[in-house]
Amino acid sequence: MRKLLLLITTLLSISQFTYGQNQVGVWNVKNGNIESNKSENDQLGLQYWETIHSILPNDLLNKYVLSLRLFSDGKSEDMGGMNQLDETVEFWQIDLDTADMNIFTRDSIQILDYTHTLIHEFGHLLTLNTSQIELTDDETEDPDRGYLTTEGYAIKGSYLNLFVEEFWKPKLLQEWDRINKKRNKKKLVDRLYDFYLDHAEEFVTDYAAESPEEDIAESWTFFVLSDKPLKSGGKYEKIKFFYQFPDLVKYRTHIRKNISFVPVKYVENFKTDSN
Ligand SMILES: [Zn+2]
């Protein structure tokens, strides 16, 4: 999911319907092809799907994405999500807010913003699919099995497992865990934001500090959209992390070829809502 942290109303990435959202349409996708839902918005669904397909690597999309949902809650708030269709991690739905992702705009800032969202959501598919996550009924984390996501354990050697081992040392994880237990949403958002400020050098955006899952999705997005960092330490190491995987370097090249323009010094120039 991608949201502006300061405006978060729900924090779970699996929220099919939220109050204040207007549904534009839902379409089934089979082997990468969108199927008609026989509604007046059919053409729109097709245009969105073609845009997604023309930017993101098709192999994972065709394998895992079985549904496209378009909605709108107006600008900002919820911008989109990659959601499981059932309790497994095999079947996914892409959710996109048509106000945040206006595929007809010629405004370069808006295009870059929705491109960021699409790459971010693909980052979830990349790191949470069935080859990466082992399902479990465990409600509390068994340290021997590694990092527990909402979906299941990050398999040893998976992108998320390696990412957490390298960047979320036990002390940081414990600090984040304590915050994450807060049930009061306003408090949770405030404390997560403080957590980000305390470790701002380590995160590419404030939203990345929401969880390791969001951190890897955001860092992956900057890996794709930024030049290879010359600087070291902190967030720059998170961007460089992905260069060790030849498949991901190929994905990066593929996406950069397909987007209308590649931003200049993305990580240096990126502004979160707070600065
Ligand atoms: Zn996300």
PDB file of C-alpha atoms and ligand atoms in Angstrom:
ATOM      1  CA  MET A   1       0.000   0.000   0.000  1.00  0.00           C
ATOM      2  CA  ARG A   2       1.145   3.522  -0.489  1.00  0.00           C
ATOM      3  CA  LYS A   3      -0.161   6.401   1.554  1.00  0.00           C
ATOM      4  CA  LEU A   4       1.032   9.640   2.947  1.00  0.00           C
ATOM      5  CA  LEU A   5       2.097   8.732   6.462  1.00  0.00           C
ATOM      6  CA  LEU A   6       0.715  11.835   8.100  1.00  0.00           C
ATOM      7  CA  LEU A   7      -2.716  11.146   6.702  1.00  0.00           C
ATOM      8  CA  ILE A   8      -2.941   7.466   7.515  1.00  0.00           C
ATOM      9  CA  THR A   9      -6.370   6.313   8.540  1.00  0.00           C
ATOM     10  CA  THR A  10      -5.839   2.579   8.269  1.00  0.00           C
ATOM     11  CA  LEU A  11      -2.492   0.924   8.516  1.00  0.00           C
ATOM     12  CA  LEU A  12      -3.148  -2.573   7.305  1.00  0.00           C
ATOM     13  CA  SER A  13      -2.241  -3.267   3.727  1.00  0.00           C
ATOM     14  CA  ILE A  14      -5.219  -5.566   3.365  1.00  0.00           C
ATOM     15  CA  SER A  15      -8.123  -3.186   3.337  1.00  0.00           C
ATOM     16  CA  GLN A  16     -10.505  -3.965   0.525  1.00  0.00           C
ATOM     17  CA  PHE A  17     -13.009  -1.251   1.275  1.00  0.00           C
ATOM     18  CA  THR A  18     -12.525   1.844   3.322  1.00  0.00           C
ATOM     19  CA  TYR A  19     -15.131   4.458   4.119  1.00  0.00           C
ATOM     20  CA  GLY A  20     -14.983   7.423   1.820  1.00  0.00           C
ATOM     21  CA  GLN A  21     -13.893   5.389  -1.182  1.00  0.00           C
ATOM     22  CA  ASN A  22     -15.849   5.316  -4.403  1.00  0.00           C
ATOM     23  CA  GLN A  23     -15.513   2.147  -6.350  1.00  0.00           C
ATOM     24  CA  VAL A  24     -14.846   2.673 -10.062  1.00  0.00           C
ATOM     25  CA  GLY A  25     -14.713  -0.990 -11.005  1.00  0.00           C
ATOM     26  CA  VAL A  26     -13.210  -4.435 -10.494  1.00  0.00           C
ATOM     27  CA  TRP A  27     -11.910  -6.591 -13.326  1.00  0.00           C
ATOM     28  CA  ASN A  28     -10.663 -10.155 -13.453  1.00  0.00           C
ATOM     29  CA  VAL A  29      -7.259 -10.730 -14.997  1.00  0.00           C
ATOM     30  CA  LYS A  30      -6.301 -14.051 -16.559  1.00  0.00           C
ATOM     31  CA  ASN A  31      -2.723 -14.795 -17.643  1.00  0.00           C
ATOM     32  CA  GLY A  32      -2.053 -11.095 -17.865  1.00  0.00           C
ATOM     33  CA  ASN A  33      -5.193 -10.273 -19.861  1.00  0.00           C
ATOM     34  CA  ILE A  34      -7.963  -8.167 -18.365  1.00  0.00           C
ATOM     35  CA  GLU A  35     -11.510  -9.450 -18.859  1.00  0.00           C
ATOM     36  CA  SER A  36     -14.552  -7.311 -19.536  1.00  0.00           C
ATOM     37  CA  ASN A  37     -16.833  -6.722 -16.550  1.00  0.00           C
ATOM     38  CA  LYS A  38     -19.522  -5.393 -18.900  1.00  0.00           C
ATOM     39  CA  SER A  39     -19.756  -2.037 -17.189  1.00  0.00           C
ATOM     40  CA  GLU A  40     -19.594   1.484 -18.550  1.00  0.00           C
ATOM     41  CA  ASN A  41     -16.047   1.765 -17.148  1.00  0.00           C
ATOM     42  CA  ASP A  42     -14.733  -1.229 -19.109  1.00  0.00           C
ATOM     43  CA  GLN A  43     -12.630   0.898 -21.431  1.00  0.00           C
ATOM     44  CA  LEU A  44     -11.108   2.720 -18.470  1.00  0.00           C
ATOM     45  CA  GLY A  45     -10.169  -0.555 -16.772  1.00  0.00           C
ATOM     46  CA  LEU A  46      -8.496  -1.703 -19.980  1.00  0.00           C
ATOM     47  CA  GLN A  47      -6.538   1.552 -20.293  1.00  0.00           C
ATOM     48  CA  TYR A  48      -5.302   1.302 -16.708  1.00  0.00           C
ATOM     49  CA  TRP A  49      -4.318  -2.315 -17.128  1.00  0.00           C
ATOM     50  CA  GLU A  50      -2.422  -1.511 -20.325  1.00  0.00           C
ATOM     51  CA  THR A  51      -0.573   1.275 -18.538  1.00  0.00           C
ATOM     52  CA  ILE A  52       0.398  -1.051 -15.678  1.00  0.00           C
ATOM     53  CA  HIS A  53       1.435  -3.762 -18.118  1.00  0.00           C
ATOM     54  CA  SER A  54       3.503  -1.359 -20.208  1.00  0.00           C
ATOM     55  CA  ILE A  55       5.579  -0.276 -17.182  1.00  0.00           C
ATOM     56  CA  LEU A  56       5.952  -3.237 -14.807  1.00  0.00           C
ATOM     57  CA  PRO A  57       7.633  -6.588 -15.583  1.00  0.00           C
ATOM     58  CA  ASN A  58       4.991  -8.884 -17.014  1.00  0.00           C
ATOM     59  CA  ASP A  59       6.249 -12.212 -15.662  1.00  0.00           C
ATOM     60  CA  LEU A  60       5.236 -11.574 -12.051  1.00  0.00           C
ATOM     61  CA  LEU A  61       2.098  -9.645 -13.011  1.00  0.00           C
ATOM     62  CA  ASN A  62       0.875 -12.466 -15.243  1.00  0.00           C
ATOM     63  CA  LYS A  63       1.682 -15.109 -12.661  1.00  0.00           C
ATOM     64  CA  TYR A  64       0.159 -13.541  -9.548  1.00  0.00           C
ATOM     65  CA  VAL A  65      -2.230 -10.704 -10.362  1.00  0.00           C
ATOM     66  CA  LEU A  66      -5.777 -11.920 -10.873  1.00  0.00           C
ATOM     67  CA  SER A  67      -7.694  -8.714 -10.332  1.00  0.00           C
ATOM     68  CA  LEU A  68      -7.596  -4.962 -10.894  1.00  0.00           C
ATOM     69  CA  ARG A  69      -9.676  -2.617  -8.764  1.00  0.00           C
ATOM     70  CA  LEU A  70     -10.017   1.089  -9.439  1.00  0.00           C
ATOM     71  CA  PHE A  71     -11.393   3.357  -6.741  1.00  0.00           C
ATOM     72  CA  SER A  72     -11.068   6.888  -5.527  1.00  0.00           C
ATOM     73  CA  ASP A  73     -10.983   8.626  -2.163  1.00  0.00           C
ATOM     74  CA  GLY A  74      -9.839  11.870  -3.774  1.00  0.00           C
ATOM     75  CA  LYS A  75      -6.242  13.005  -3.936  1.00  0.00           C
ATOM     76  CA  SER A  76      -3.725  11.623  -1.408  1.00  0.00           C
ATOM     77  CA  GLU A  77      -4.993   9.441   1.483  1.00  0.00           C
ATOM     78  CA  ASP A  78      -5.002   5.936   0.037  1.00  0.00           C
ATOM     79  CA  MET A  79      -3.138   5.927  -3.279  1.00  0.00           C
ATOM     80  CA  GLY A  80      -3.182   2.242  -4.043  1.00  0.00           C
ATOM     81  CA  GLY A  81      -2.402  -1.201  -2.770  1.00  0.00           C
ATOM     82  CA  MET A  82      -1.335  -4.719  -3.641  1.00  0.00           C
ATOM     83  CA  ASN A  83      -3.755  -6.951  -1.784  1.00  0.00           C
ATOM     84  CA  GLN A  84      -4.077 -10.672  -1.321  1.00  0.00           C
ATOM     85  CA  LEU A  85      -7.300 -12.100  -2.728  1.00  0.00           C
ATOM     86  CA  ASP A  86      -7.401 -14.870  -0.122  1.00  0.00           C
ATOM     87  CA  GLU A  87      -5.343 -16.079   2.824  1.00  0.00           C
ATOM     88  CA  THR A  88      -2.606 -17.442   0.545  1.00  0.00           C
ATOM     89  CA  VAL A  89       0.040 -15.290  -1.126  1.00  0.00           C
ATOM     90  CA  GLU A  90      -0.613 -16.690  -4.602  1.00  0.00           C
ATOM     91  CA  PHE A  91      -3.442 -14.473  -5.799  1.00  0.00           C
ATOM     92  CA  TRP A  92      -3.234 -10.708  -5.782  1.00  0.00           C
ATOM     93  CA  GLN A  93      -5.286  -7.678  -6.661  1.00  0.00           C
ATOM     94  CA  ILE A  94      -3.874  -4.304  -7.665  1.00  0.00           C
ATOM     95  CA  ASP A  95      -5.894  -1.422  -6.224  1.00  0.00           C
ATOM     96  CA  LEU A  96      -5.372   2.041  -7.666  1.00  0.00           C
ATOM     97  CA  ASP A  97      -6.866   5.409  -6.868  1.00  0.00           C
ATOM     98  CA  THR A  98      -7.796   7.075 -10.161  1.00  0.00           C
ATOM     99  CA  ALA A  99      -7.444  10.553  -8.606  1.00  0.00           C
ATOM    100  CA  ASP A 100      -3.838   9.911  -7.560  1.00  0.00           C
ATOM    101  CA  MET A 101      -3.032   7.923 -10.666  1.00  0.00           C
ATOM    102  CA  ASN A 102      -4.484   9.902 -13.523  1.00  0.00           C
ATOM    103  CA  ILE A 103      -3.061   8.079 -16.541  1.00  0.00           C
ATOM    104  CA  PHE A 104      -4.261  10.868 -18.846  1.00  0.00           C
ATOM    105  CA  THR A 105      -2.298  13.653 -17.170  1.00  0.00           C
ATOM    106  CA  ARG A 106       0.680  15.306 -18.851  1.00  0.00           C
ATOM    107  CA  ASP A 107       1.921  16.788 -15.603  1.00  0.00           C
ATOM    108  CA  SER A 108       5.390  15.328 -15.030  1.00  0.00           C
ATOM    109  CA  ILE A 109       5.147  15.537 -11.226  1.00  0.00           C
ATOM    110  CA  GLN A 110       1.888  13.597 -11.226  1.00  0.00           C
ATOM    111  CA  ILE A 111       3.286  11.036 -13.662  1.00  0.00           C
ATOM    112  CA  LEU A 112       6.348  10.536 -11.490  1.00  0.00           C
ATOM    113  CA  ASP A 113       4.166  10.210  -8.416  1.00  0.00           C
ATOM    114  CA  TYR A 114       1.972   7.460  -9.857  1.00  0.00           C
ATOM    115  CA  THR A 115       5.015   5.749 -11.377  1.00  0.00           C
ATOM    116  CA  HIS A 116       6.439   5.656  -7.840  1.00  0.00           C
ATOM    117  CA  THR A 117       3.186   4.116  -6.582  1.00  0.00           C
ATOM    118  CA  LEU A 118       3.173   1.436  -9.299  1.00  0.00           C
ATOM    119  CA  ILE A 119       6.802   0.455  -8.666  1.00  0.00           C
ATOM    120  CA  HIS A 120       6.161   0.449  -4.900  1.00  0.00           C
ATOM    121  CA  GLU A 121       3.175  -1.901  -5.285  1.00  0.00           C
ATOM    122  CA  PHE A 122       5.220  -4.146  -7.567  1.00  0.00           C
ATOM    123  CA  GLY A 123       7.791  -4.194  -4.756  1.00  0.00           C
ATOM    124  CA  HIS A 124       5.176  -5.823  -2.515  1.00  0.00           C
ATOM    125  CA  LEU A 125       4.415  -8.440  -5.146  1.00  0.00           C
ATOM    126  CA  LEU A 126       8.129  -9.096  -5.522  1.00  0.00           C
ATOM    127  CA  THR A 127       8.756  -9.527  -1.795  1.00  0.00           C
ATOM    128  CA  LEU A 128       5.518 -11.107  -0.534  1.00  0.00           C
ATOM    129  CA  ASN A 129       4.635 -13.686  -3.190  1.00  0.00           C
ATOM    130  CA  THR A 130       4.543 -17.420  -2.600  1.00  0.00           C
ATOM    131  CA  SER A 131       8.242 -17.906  -3.461  1.00  0.00           C
ATOM    132  CA  GLN A 132       9.151 -15.415  -0.701  1.00  0.00           C
ATOM    133  CA  ILE A 133       6.711 -16.064   2.134  1.00  0.00           C
ATOM    134  CA  GLU A 134       5.825 -19.195   4.068  1.00  0.00           C
ATOM    135  CA  LEU A 135       2.264 -19.137   5.411  1.00  0.00           C
ATOM    136  CA  THR A 136       1.755 -19.726   9.126  1.00  0.00           C
ATOM    137  CA  ASP A 137      -0.849 -19.615  11.856  1.00  0.00           C
ATOM    138  CA  ASP A 138       1.674 -18.176  14.317  1.00  0.00           C
ATOM    139  CA  GLU A 139       0.435 -14.982  15.885  1.00  0.00           C
ATOM    140  CA  THR A 140       3.660 -14.190  17.635  1.00  0.00           C
ATOM    141  CA  GLU A 141       7.029 -14.385  15.983  1.00  0.00           C
ATOM    142  CA  ASP A 142       9.153 -17.473  16.493  1.00  0.00           C
ATOM    143  CA  PRO A 143      12.679 -16.001  16.323  1.00  0.00           C
ATOM    144  CA  ASP A 144      14.053 -19.242  14.846  1.00  0.00           C
ATOM    145  CA  ARG A 145      11.784 -18.850  11.848  1.00  0.00           C
ATOM    146  CA  GLY A 146      12.789 -15.262  11.178  1.00  0.00           C
ATOM    147  CA  TYR A 147      10.736 -12.190  10.443  1.00  0.00           C
ATOM    148  CA  LEU A 148       6.951 -12.611  10.582  1.00  0.00           C
ATOM    149  CA  THR A 149       4.860 -10.472   8.219  1.00  0.00           C
ATOM    150  CA  THR A 150       1.060 -10.201   8.223  1.00  0.00           C
ATOM    151  CA  GLU A 151       1.174 -12.755   5.427  1.00  0.00           C
ATOM    152  CA  GLY A 152       3.639 -15.244   6.980  1.00  0.00           C
ATOM    153  CA  TYR A 153       7.365 -15.789   7.601  1.00  0.00           C
ATOM    154  CA  ALA A 154       9.915 -14.320   5.223  1.00  0.00           C
ATOM    155  CA  ILE A 155      11.605 -17.479   3.883  1.00  0.00           C
ATOM    156  CA  LYS A 156      15.338 -17.769   4.618  1.00  0.00           C
ATOM    157  CA  GLY A 157      17.201 -16.245   1.686  1.00  0.00           C
ATOM    158  CA  SER A 158      14.141 -14.295   0.500  1.00  0.00           C
ATOM    159  CA  TYR A 159      14.597 -10.614  -0.326  1.00  0.00           C
ATOM    160  CA  LEU A 160      12.766  -9.544   2.826  1.00  0.00           C
ATOM    161  CA  ASN A 161      14.638 -11.985   5.048  1.00  0.00           C
ATOM    162  CA  LEU A 162      18.007 -10.699   3.807  1.00  0.00           C
ATOM    163  CA  PHE A 163      16.836  -7.090   3.993  1.00  0.00           C
ATOM    164  CA  VAL A 164      15.628  -7.414   7.595  1.00  0.00           C
ATOM    165  CA  GLU A 165      18.803  -9.252   8.644  1.00  0.00           C
ATOM    166  CA  GLU A 166      20.912  -6.466   7.211  1.00  0.00           C
ATOM    167  CA  PHE A 167      18.919  -3.361   8.089  1.00  0.00           C
ATOM    168  CA  TRP A 168      16.516  -4.171  10.929  1.00  0.00           C
ATOM    169  CA  LYS A 169      18.801  -5.303  13.707  1.00  0.00           C
ATOM    170  CA  PRO A 170      17.033  -6.768  16.778  1.00  0.00           C
ATOM    171  CA  LYS A 171      17.215  -3.489  18.706  1.00  0.00           C
ATOM    172  CA  LEU A 172      15.495  -1.540  15.939  1.00  0.00           C
ATOM    173  CA  LEU A 173      12.926  -4.298  15.389  1.00  0.00           C
ATOM    174  CA  GLN A 174      12.093  -4.349  19.098  1.00  0.00           C
ATOM    175  CA  GLU A 175      11.709  -0.579  19.187  1.00  0.00           C
ATOM    176  CA  TRP A 176       9.394  -0.709  16.167  1.00  0.00           C
ATOM    177  CA  ASP A 177       7.495  -3.705  17.590  1.00  0.00           C
ATOM    178  CA  ARG A 178       6.714  -1.813  20.791  1.00  0.00           C
ATOM    179  CA  ILE A 179       5.299   1.094  18.786  1.00  0.00           C
ATOM    180  CA  ASN A 180       3.358  -1.190  16.494  1.00  0.00           C
ATOM    181  CA  LYS A 181       1.448  -2.652  19.428  1.00  0.00           C
ATOM    182  CA  LYS A 182      -0.339   0.670  19.984  1.00  0.00           C
ATOM    183  CA  ARG A 183      -4.018   0.228  19.331  1.00  0.00           C
ATOM    184  CA  ASN A 184      -4.906   3.891  19.269  1.00  0.00           C
ATOM    185  CA  LYS A 185      -4.387   4.825  15.613  1.00  0.00           C
ATOM    186  CA  LYS A 186      -3.598   8.473  16.216  1.00  0.00           C
ATOM    187  CA  LYS A 187      -0.936   7.506  18.789  1.00  0.00           C
ATOM    188  CA  LEU A 188       0.414   4.842  16.466  1.00  0.00           C
ATOM    189  CA  VAL A 189       0.811   7.301  13.589  1.00  0.00           C
ATOM    190  CA  ASP A 190       2.472   9.887  15.862  1.00  0.00           C
ATOM    191  CA  ARG A 191       4.856   7.346  17.369  1.00  0.00           C
ATOM    192  CA  LEU A 192       5.729   5.906  13.947  1.00  0.00           C
ATOM    193  CA  TYR A 193       6.521   9.387  12.760  1.00  0.00           C
ATOM    194  CA  ASP A 194       8.769   9.973  15.798  1.00  0.00           C
ATOM    195  CA  PHE A 195      10.400   6.632  15.031  1.00  0.00           C
ATOM    196  CA  TYR A 196      11.076   7.872  11.493  1.00  0.00           C
ATOM    197  CA  LEU A 197      12.535  11.160  12.762  1.00  0.00           C
ATOM    198  CA  ASP A 198      14.806   9.293  15.191  1.00  0.00           C
ATOM    199  CA  HIS A 199      16.174   7.213  12.308  1.00  0.00           C
ATOM    200  CA  ALA A 200      15.633   9.549   9.347  1.00  0.00           C
ATOM    201  CA  GLU A 201      19.062   8.814   7.855  1.00  0.00           C
ATOM    202  CA  GLU A 202      18.127   5.168   7.514  1.00  0.00           C
ATOM    203  CA  PHE A 203      14.882   5.550   5.590  1.00  0.00           C
ATOM    204  CA  VAL A 204      14.316   6.703   2.028  1.00  0.00           C
ATOM    205  CA  THR A 205      10.925   8.221   2.997  1.00  0.00           C
ATOM    206  CA  ASP A 206       8.857   8.645   6.154  1.00  0.00           C
ATOM    207  CA  TYR A 207       6.479   5.984   4.898  1.00  0.00           C
ATOM    208  CA  ALA A 208       9.338   3.469   4.695  1.00  0.00           C
ATOM    209  CA  ALA A 209       9.576   3.575   8.499  1.00  0.00           C
ATOM    210  CA  GLU A 210       6.078   2.139   8.834  1.00  0.00           C
ATOM    211  CA  SER A 211       7.306  -1.468   8.671  1.00  0.00           C
ATOM    212  CA  PRO A 212      10.038  -3.628   7.125  1.00  0.00           C
ATOM    213  CA  GLU A 213       7.536  -4.540   4.358  1.00  0.00           C
ATOM    214  CA  GLU A 214       7.030  -0.886   3.461  1.00  0.00           C
ATOM    215  CA  ASP A 215      10.727  -0.176   3.896  1.00  0.00           C
ATOM    216  CA  ILE A 216      11.725  -2.793   1.331  1.00  0.00           C
ATOM    217  CA  ALA A 217       8.989  -1.641  -1.101  1.00  0.00           C
ATOM    218  CA  GLU A 218      10.095   1.996  -0.824  1.00  0.00           C
ATOM    219  CA  SER A 219      13.826   1.161  -1.016  1.00  0.00           C
ATOM    220  CA  TRP A 220      13.143  -0.992  -4.094  1.00  0.00           C
ATOM    221  CA  THR A 221      11.332   1.980  -5.675  1.00  0.00           C
ATOM    222  CA  PHE A 222      14.363   4.214  -5.137  1.00  0.00           C
ATOM    223  CA  PHE A 223      16.622   1.454  -6.491  1.00  0.00           C
ATOM    224  CA  VAL A 224      14.600   1.575  -9.714  1.00  0.00           C
ATOM    225  CA  LEU A 225      14.176   5.343  -9.996  1.00  0.00           C
ATOM    226  CA  SER A 226      17.531   6.586  -8.657  1.00  0.00           C
ATOM    227  CA  ASP A 227      21.049   6.403 -10.020  1.00  0.00           C
ATOM    228  CA  LYS A 228      23.279   3.978  -8.136  1.00  0.00           C
ATOM    229  CA  PRO A 229      24.219   5.962  -5.012  1.00  0.00           C
ATOM    230  CA  LEU A 230      27.795   7.138  -4.650  1.00  0.00           C
ATOM    231  CA  LYS A 231      27.214   7.845  -0.979  1.00  0.00           C
ATOM    232  CA  SER A 232      27.316   5.087   1.600  1.00  0.00           C
ATOM    233  CA  GLY A 233      25.593   4.316   4.879  1.00  0.00           C
ATOM    234  CA  GLY A 234      21.974   4.511   5.992  1.00  0.00           C
ATOM    235  CA  LYS A 235      19.331   4.665   3.295  1.00  0.00           C
ATOM    236  CA  TYR A 236      21.934   4.527   0.504  1.00  0.00           C
ATOM    237  CA  GLU A 237      22.882   0.995   1.535  1.00  0.00           C
ATOM    238  CA  LYS A 238      19.227  -0.003   1.284  1.00  0.00           C
ATOM    239  CA  ILE A 239      19.143   1.186  -2.327  1.00  0.00           C
ATOM    240  CA  LYS A 240      22.431  -0.583  -3.127  1.00  0.00           C
ATOM    241  CA  PHE A 241      21.137  -3.789  -1.494  1.00  0.00           C
ATOM    242  CA  PHE A 242      19.172  -4.713  -4.640  1.00  0.00           C
ATOM    243  CA  TYR A 243      22.209  -4.635  -6.959  1.00  0.00           C
ATOM    244  CA  GLN A 244      23.306  -8.046  -5.647  1.00  0.00           C
ATOM    245  CA  PHE A 245      20.364  -9.683  -7.456  1.00  0.00           C
ATOM    246  CA  PRO A 246      20.823  -9.903 -11.260  1.00  0.00           C
ATOM    247  CA  ASP A 247      17.069 -10.510 -11.782  1.00  0.00           C
ATOM    248  CA  LEU A 248      16.243  -7.281  -9.981  1.00  0.00           C
ATOM    249  CA  VAL A 249      18.808  -5.326 -11.956  1.00  0.00           C
ATOM    250  CA  LYS A 250      17.058  -6.644 -15.094  1.00  0.00           C
ATOM    251  CA  TYR A 251      13.679  -5.529 -13.729  1.00  0.00           C
ATOM    252  CA  ARG A 252      15.165  -2.110 -13.004  1.00  0.00           C
ATOM    253  CA  THR A 253      16.442  -1.745 -16.576  1.00  0.00           C
ATOM    254  CA  HIS A 254      13.098  -2.928 -17.960  1.00  0.00           C
ATOM    255  CA  ILE A 255      11.045  -0.457 -15.925  1.00  0.00           C
ATOM    256  CA  ARG A 256      13.377   2.488 -16.602  1.00  0.00           C
ATOM    257  CA  LYS A 257      13.060   1.787 -20.339  1.00  0.00           C
ATOM    258  CA  ASN A 258       9.272   1.809 -20.118  1.00  0.00           C
ATOM    259  CA  ILE A 259       8.622   4.960 -18.138  1.00  0.00           C
ATOM    260  CA  SER A 260       8.192   8.275 -19.932  1.00  0.00           C
ATOM    261  CA  PHE A 261      11.114   9.893 -18.132  1.00  0.00           C
ATOM    262  CA  VAL A 262      13.645   8.907 -15.503  1.00  0.00           C
ATOM    263  CA  PRO A 263      13.962  11.490 -12.732  1.00  0.00           C
ATOM    264  CA  VAL A 264      17.238  13.199 -11.927  1.00  0.00           C
ATOM    265  CA  LYS A 265      18.812  12.494  -8.518  1.00  0.00           C
ATOM    266  CA  TYR A 266      15.563  11.032  -7.262  1.00  0.00           C
ATOM    267  CA  VAL A 267      16.713  10.115  -3.777  1.00  0.00           C
ATOM    268  CA  GLU A 268      18.382  13.490  -3.193  1.00  0.00           C
ATOM    269  CA  ASN A 269      15.498  15.491  -4.605  1.00  0.00           C
ATOM    270  CA  PHE A 270      12.654  13.518  -3.064  1.00  0.00           C
ATOM    271  CA  LYS A 271      10.597  15.475  -0.592  1.00  0.00           C
ATOM    272  CA  THR A 272       8.333  13.783   1.891  1.00  0.00           C
ATOM    273  CA  ASP A 273       5.277  15.616   3.105  1.00  0.00           C
ATOM    274  CA  SER A 274       7.108  16.693   6.205  1.00  0.00           C
ATOM    275  CA  ASN A 275       9.996  18.573   4.656  1.00  0.00           C
TER     276      ASN A 275
HETATM  277 ZN    ZN B   1       3.077  -0.380   0.478  1.00  0.00          ZN
END
